């Protein structure tokens, strides 16, 4: 058998692009300034998200907008984000394919419908953890518990959704009002001591002013793997982008992956001796 040489084919097979959003495709003005991003002059900025009051919050540089436009036209772009179903509505960009939301707990079809098989699976995983998530919520939210930093400006937000007619807490998000990242880092070290078998049920992800306490079943990688194995065409190439260490596990499932030249993942790799 003779192996053929490559020949150009006018019938293009669109690759899949699996795309993290915040700090990968757009970011706040504060981060634009901190990272000194190019093509972010006021006349070049493109509004990507709004806050709860409908005011512009995050922006794309001209280069980021061009990248997104190119990916939208030449690939099937699949969103993979920590944003939940309410938060994704504040992203003012067009999406036409699958959406992996809430750190992987939710999968929406191209029509915006919940993927029922994944809903059933997540219900089975989350239901047994509700009491422990409530216990963690009470502990962190109790302002008398100074030893876990509750008086240090922590803002706790439980994220929930409906699974098989039951509203279940998915994970806990914590921010610091004054953006003191060290307070969050210290809290992350204390969390495994708060309840028995914490590490058995949960993991902690910290990125800048965001700390998330997540059940092991909730991960972008798990949801992406489910899509790859059950719903995406294995003959089509896939590549992806993400800025966070939490993105790396799902990116490693793909044929190719990359990152912006800023953010947690870039900083981590830059700090390694190559």
Short mmCIF file of C-alpha atoms in Angstrom, two decimals:
data_model
loop_
_atom_site.label_atom_id
_atom_site.label_comp_id
_atom_site.label_asym_id
_atom_site.label_seq_id
_atom_site.Cartn_x
_atom_site.Cartn_y
_atom_site.Cartn_z
CA UNK A 1 0.00 0.00 0.00
CA UNK A 2 1.32 3.43 -0.98
CA UNK A 3 0.62 6.29 1.38
CA UNK A 4 -0.71 9.26 -0.63
CA UNK A 5 0.77 12.72 -0.45
CA UNK A 6 -1.31 15.60 0.78
CA UNK A 7 -3.56 17.28 -1.77
CA UNK A 8 -5.53 20.45 -1.08
CA UNK A 9 -9.27 19.85 -0.83
CA UNK A 10 -11.78 22.68 -1.41
CA UNK A 11 -14.30 20.89 0.83
CA UNK A 12 -13.27 22.32 4.18
CA UNK A 13 -13.98 20.34 7.34
CA UNK A 14 -14.48 22.86 10.13
CA UNK A 15 -12.49 22.09 13.27
CA UNK A 16 -14.01 22.43 16.71
CA UNK A 17 -12.74 25.31 18.85
CA UNK A 18 -13.39 24.89 22.57
CA UNK A 19 -13.06 28.35 24.08
CA UNK A 20 -12.78 29.61 27.62
CA UNK A 21 -14.12 33.16 27.84
CA UNK A 22 -13.09 35.42 30.74
CA UNK A 23 -9.44 36.51 30.55
CA UNK A 24 -8.96 34.37 27.43
CA UNK A 25 -11.17 36.16 24.92
CA UNK A 26 -12.02 39.31 26.87
CA UNK A 27 -11.23 40.97 30.19
CA UNK A 28 -12.08 43.97 32.37
CA UNK A 29 -10.49 47.37 31.90
CA UNK A 30 -8.51 46.80 35.09
CA UNK A 31 -6.84 43.74 33.61
CA UNK A 32 -6.33 45.43 30.25
CA UNK A 33 -4.32 48.07 32.09
CA UNK A 34 -2.45 45.54 34.23
CA UNK A 35 -1.49 43.39 31.25
CA UNK A 36 -0.79 46.34 28.94
CA UNK A 37 -2.60 44.61 26.09
CA UNK A 38 -2.10 45.89 22.53
CA UNK A 39 -4.90 47.35 20.37
CA UNK A 40 -6.89 48.37 23.46
CA UNK A 41 -7.07 52.08 22.76
CA UNK A 42 -10.60 53.36 23.53
CA UNK A 43 -11.50 53.55 19.84
CA UNK A 44 -10.46 49.88 19.38
CA UNK A 45 -12.27 48.32 22.33
CA UNK A 46 -15.26 46.05 21.70
CA UNK A 47 -17.75 45.49 24.52
CA UNK A 48 -18.02 41.77 25.29
CA UNK A 49 -19.98 41.62 28.56
CA UNK A 50 -22.20 43.78 30.72
CA UNK A 51 -22.84 43.82 34.47
CA UNK A 52 -26.19 43.16 36.14
CA UNK A 53 -27.23 46.76 35.42
CA UNK A 54 -26.51 46.34 31.71
CA UNK A 55 -23.38 48.52 31.79
CA UNK A 56 -20.22 47.53 29.84
CA UNK A 57 -17.95 45.40 32.01
CA UNK A 58 -15.50 43.38 29.91
CA UNK A 59 -13.90 44.23 26.59
CA UNK A 60 -12.10 42.65 23.66
CA UNK A 61 -9.06 44.26 22.13
CA UNK A 62 -9.12 44.72 18.38
CA UNK A 63 -6.89 41.65 18.06
CA UNK A 64 -9.16 39.57 20.28
CA UNK A 65 -12.22 40.66 18.30
CA UNK A 66 -10.46 39.69 15.05
CA UNK A 67 -9.54 36.30 16.50
CA UNK A 68 -13.10 35.66 17.62
CA UNK A 69 -14.48 36.69 14.24
CA UNK A 70 -12.06 34.34 12.47
CA UNK A 71 -12.88 31.42 14.77
CA UNK A 72 -16.61 32.04 14.44
CA UNK A 73 -16.37 31.96 10.64
CA UNK A 74 -13.91 29.09 10.20
CA UNK A 75 -14.61 26.71 13.11
CA UNK A 76 -17.47 25.41 15.21
CA UNK A 77 -16.92 27.37 18.39
CA UNK A 78 -17.92 25.69 21.66
CA UNK A 79 -18.02 27.74 24.85
CA UNK A 80 -16.34 26.20 27.93
CA UNK A 81 -16.72 28.54 30.89
CA UNK A 82 -17.18 28.86 34.63
CA UNK A 83 -20.11 31.21 33.96
CA UNK A 84 -23.54 29.87 34.88
CA UNK A 85 -26.76 30.18 32.87
CA UNK A 86 -27.50 33.67 34.19
CA UNK A 87 -23.95 34.94 33.79
CA UNK A 88 -23.59 33.69 30.21
CA UNK A 89 -26.56 35.90 29.23
CA UNK A 90 -24.44 38.93 30.06
CA UNK A 91 -21.90 37.90 27.41
CA UNK A 92 -22.90 39.90 24.33
CA UNK A 93 -21.29 37.63 21.73
CA UNK A 94 -22.97 35.22 19.31
CA UNK A 95 -22.68 31.49 20.10
CA UNK A 96 -24.22 28.84 17.84
CA UNK A 97 -23.02 25.51 19.17
CA UNK A 98 -22.69 23.58 22.42
CA UNK A 99 -22.05 25.50 25.63
CA UNK A 100 -20.31 24.00 28.66
CA UNK A 101 -21.26 26.19 31.63
CA UNK A 102 -20.81 26.40 35.42
CA UNK A 103 -17.37 24.73 35.44
CA UNK A 104 -18.83 21.81 33.47
CA UNK A 105 -21.96 21.12 35.55
CA UNK A 106 -24.23 22.31 32.72
CA UNK A 107 -24.17 21.43 29.02
CA UNK A 108 -26.47 23.31 26.64
CA UNK A 109 -27.20 22.15 23.11
CA UNK A 110 -26.90 24.43 20.08
CA UNK A 111 -30.60 25.17 20.57
CA UNK A 112 -29.99 26.32 24.15
CA UNK A 113 -31.60 23.25 25.72
CA UNK A 114 -30.21 21.40 28.72
CA UNK A 115 -28.55 18.09 27.76
CA UNK A 116 -30.76 15.65 29.66
CA UNK A 117 -28.27 12.77 30.00
CA UNK A 118 -25.72 15.12 31.55
CA UNK A 119 -28.40 16.61 33.81
CA UNK A 120 -29.22 13.15 35.13
CA UNK A 121 -25.56 12.35 35.73
CA UNK A 122 -24.91 15.60 37.56
CA UNK A 123 -28.03 15.12 39.71
CA UNK A 124 -26.67 11.74 40.84
CA UNK A 125 -23.31 13.32 41.71
CA UNK A 126 -24.52 16.51 43.40
CA UNK A 127 -27.52 15.34 45.42
CA UNK A 128 -25.45 13.43 48.03
CA UNK A 129 -23.24 16.52 48.61
CA UNK A 130 -25.94 19.06 49.38
CA UNK A 131 -25.64 18.79 53.16
CA UNK A 132 -21.87 19.28 53.04
CA UNK A 133 -22.19 22.25 50.67
CA UNK A 134 -24.73 23.79 53.07
CA UNK A 135 -22.35 23.16 55.97
CA UNK A 136 -19.51 24.90 54.12
CA UNK A 137 -21.79 27.81 53.23
CA UNK A 138 -22.74 28.30 56.88
CA UNK A 139 -19.17 28.04 58.11
CA UNK A 140 -17.73 30.52 55.64
CA UNK A 141 -20.68 32.87 55.90
CA UNK A 142 -20.68 32.98 59.68
CA UNK A 143 -19.15 36.33 60.61
CA UNK A 144 -18.30 35.10 64.08
CA UNK A 145 -15.83 32.58 62.70
CA UNK A 146 -12.84 34.88 62.57
CA UNK A 147 -10.40 32.00 62.22
CA UNK A 148 -11.56 31.36 58.66
CA UNK A 149 -11.37 34.99 57.65
CA UNK A 150 -15.05 35.81 57.44
CA UNK A 151 -14.38 39.30 58.77
CA UNK A 152 -11.82 40.02 56.08
CA UNK A 153 -14.15 41.15 53.32
CA UNK A 154 -15.11 37.77 51.88
CA UNK A 155 -18.13 37.60 49.61
CA UNK A 156 -19.62 34.12 49.32
CA UNK A 157 -21.92 33.18 46.42
CA UNK A 158 -23.44 29.68 46.13
CA UNK A 159 -24.12 28.73 42.50
CA UNK A 160 -27.10 26.48 41.87
CA UNK A 161 -29.25 25.17 39.03
CA UNK A 162 -32.16 22.82 38.44
CA UNK A 163 -31.36 19.15 37.88
CA UNK A 164 -34.23 16.75 37.21
CA UNK A 165 -36.77 19.14 38.82
CA UNK A 166 -34.57 19.70 41.89
CA UNK A 167 -32.59 22.86 42.56
CA UNK A 168 -29.14 21.81 43.74
CA UNK A 169 -26.12 23.81 44.84
CA UNK A 170 -23.26 23.15 42.42
CA UNK A 171 -20.32 25.00 43.93
CA UNK A 172 -19.35 27.92 46.15
CA UNK A 173 -17.60 31.03 44.81
CA UNK A 174 -15.71 33.42 47.07
CA UNK A 175 -14.31 36.85 46.22
CA UNK A 176 -12.57 39.43 48.36
CA UNK A 177 -14.15 42.88 48.44
CA UNK A 178 -10.78 44.66 48.42
CA UNK A 179 -9.25 42.12 46.02
CA UNK A 180 -6.79 40.91 48.64
CA UNK A 181 -5.64 37.72 46.94
CA UNK A 182 -3.60 36.64 49.96
CA UNK A 183 -6.76 36.34 52.08
CA UNK A 184 -8.18 33.94 49.49
CA UNK A 185 -4.92 32.00 49.31
CA UNK A 186 -4.90 31.64 53.12
CA UNK A 187 -8.54 30.53 53.10
CA UNK A 188 -7.78 27.91 50.45
CA UNK A 189 -5.21 26.35 52.79
CA UNK A 190 -7.71 26.30 55.68
CA UNK A 191 -10.67 24.85 53.80
CA UNK A 192 -9.66 21.16 54.04
CA UNK A 193 -9.83 21.47 57.84
CA UNK A 194 -13.40 22.79 57.97
CA UNK A 195 -15.31 19.55 57.43
CA UNK A 196 -14.36 15.87 57.56
CA UNK A 197 -13.18 14.30 54.30
CA UNK A 198 -13.12 17.63 52.50
CA UNK A 199 -10.51 16.47 49.98
CA UNK A 200 -12.49 13.32 49.29
CA UNK A 201 -15.49 15.31 48.05
CA UNK A 202 -14.15 18.70 46.94
CA UNK A 203 -11.28 20.51 45.33
CA UNK A 204 -10.37 24.20 45.46
CA UNK A 205 -9.45 26.41 42.53
CA UNK A 206 -7.96 29.87 43.07
CA UNK A 207 -7.32 32.33 40.25
CA UNK A 208 -6.67 35.99 41.13
CA UNK A 209 -9.73 37.24 43.08
CA UNK A 210 -11.78 34.09 42.54
CA UNK A 211 -11.85 31.08 44.83
CA UNK A 212 -14.13 28.18 43.98
CA UNK A 213 -15.01 25.15 46.10
CA UNK A 214 -16.12 22.46 43.67
CA UNK A 215 -17.21 18.82 43.93
CA UNK A 216 -14.81 16.53 42.08
CA UNK A 217 -17.61 15.64 39.64
CA UNK A 218 -17.84 19.27 38.50
CA UNK A 219 -15.01 19.96 36.07
CA UNK A 220 -14.73 21.33 32.57
CA UNK A 221 -12.70 18.27 31.61
CA UNK A 222 -15.51 15.84 32.50
CA UNK A 223 -18.09 17.73 30.43
CA UNK A 224 -15.77 18.16 27.44
CA UNK A 225 -14.87 14.47 27.55
CA UNK A 226 -18.58 13.58 27.56
CA UNK A 227 -19.14 15.76 24.47
CA UNK A 228 -16.12 14.35 22.65
CA UNK A 229 -17.17 10.76 23.30
CA UNK A 230 -20.90 11.10 22.71
CA UNK A 231 -21.77 14.11 20.56
CA UNK A 232 -18.82 15.48 18.58
CA UNK A 233 -17.51 14.03 15.33
CA UNK A 234 -14.25 12.20 16.06
CA UNK A 235 -13.07 12.79 12.47
CA UNK A 236 -13.04 16.54 12.93
CA UNK A 237 -9.95 18.14 14.49
CA UNK A 238 -10.26 20.04 17.74
CA UNK A 239 -8.30 22.77 19.40
CA UNK A 240 -8.90 25.10 22.30
CA UNK A 241 -7.86 28.10 24.34
CA UNK A 242 -7.81 28.84 28.06
CA UNK A 243 -6.01 31.10 30.52
CA UNK A 244 -6.33 29.18 33.79
CA UNK A 245 -4.67 26.15 35.33
CA UNK A 246 -8.21 24.80 35.68
CA UNK A 247 -8.53 24.92 31.88
CA UNK A 248 -5.50 22.75 31.23
CA UNK A 249 -7.19 19.37 31.92
CA UNK A 250 -9.90 19.97 29.29
CA UNK A 251 -7.42 21.45 26.84
CA UNK A 252 -5.30 18.32 27.06
CA UNK A 253 -8.20 16.27 25.65
CA UNK A 254 -7.95 18.19 22.37
CA UNK A 255 -5.66 17.83 19.35
CA UNK A 256 -4.05 21.25 19.86
CA UNK A 257 -4.38 23.94 22.49
CA UNK A 258 -3.07 27.38 23.34
CA UNK A 259 -3.29 30.24 25.81
CA UNK A 260 -3.10 34.03 25.78
CA UNK A 261 0.28 35.56 26.60
CA UNK A 262 -1.02 36.65 30.00
CA UNK A 263 -2.97 35.10 32.85
CA UNK A 264 -2.50 32.24 35.31
CA UNK A 265 -1.51 29.45 32.92
CA UNK A 266 0.96 31.65 31.03
CA UNK A 267 2.49 32.91 34.29
CA UNK A 268 2.80 29.36 35.61
CA UNK A 269 4.62 28.13 32.51
CA UNK A 270 6.80 31.22 32.39
CA UNK A 271 7.95 30.55 35.94
CA UNK A 272 9.14 27.04 35.08
CA UNK A 273 12.74 26.48 34.07
CA UNK A 274 12.61 25.26 30.48
#
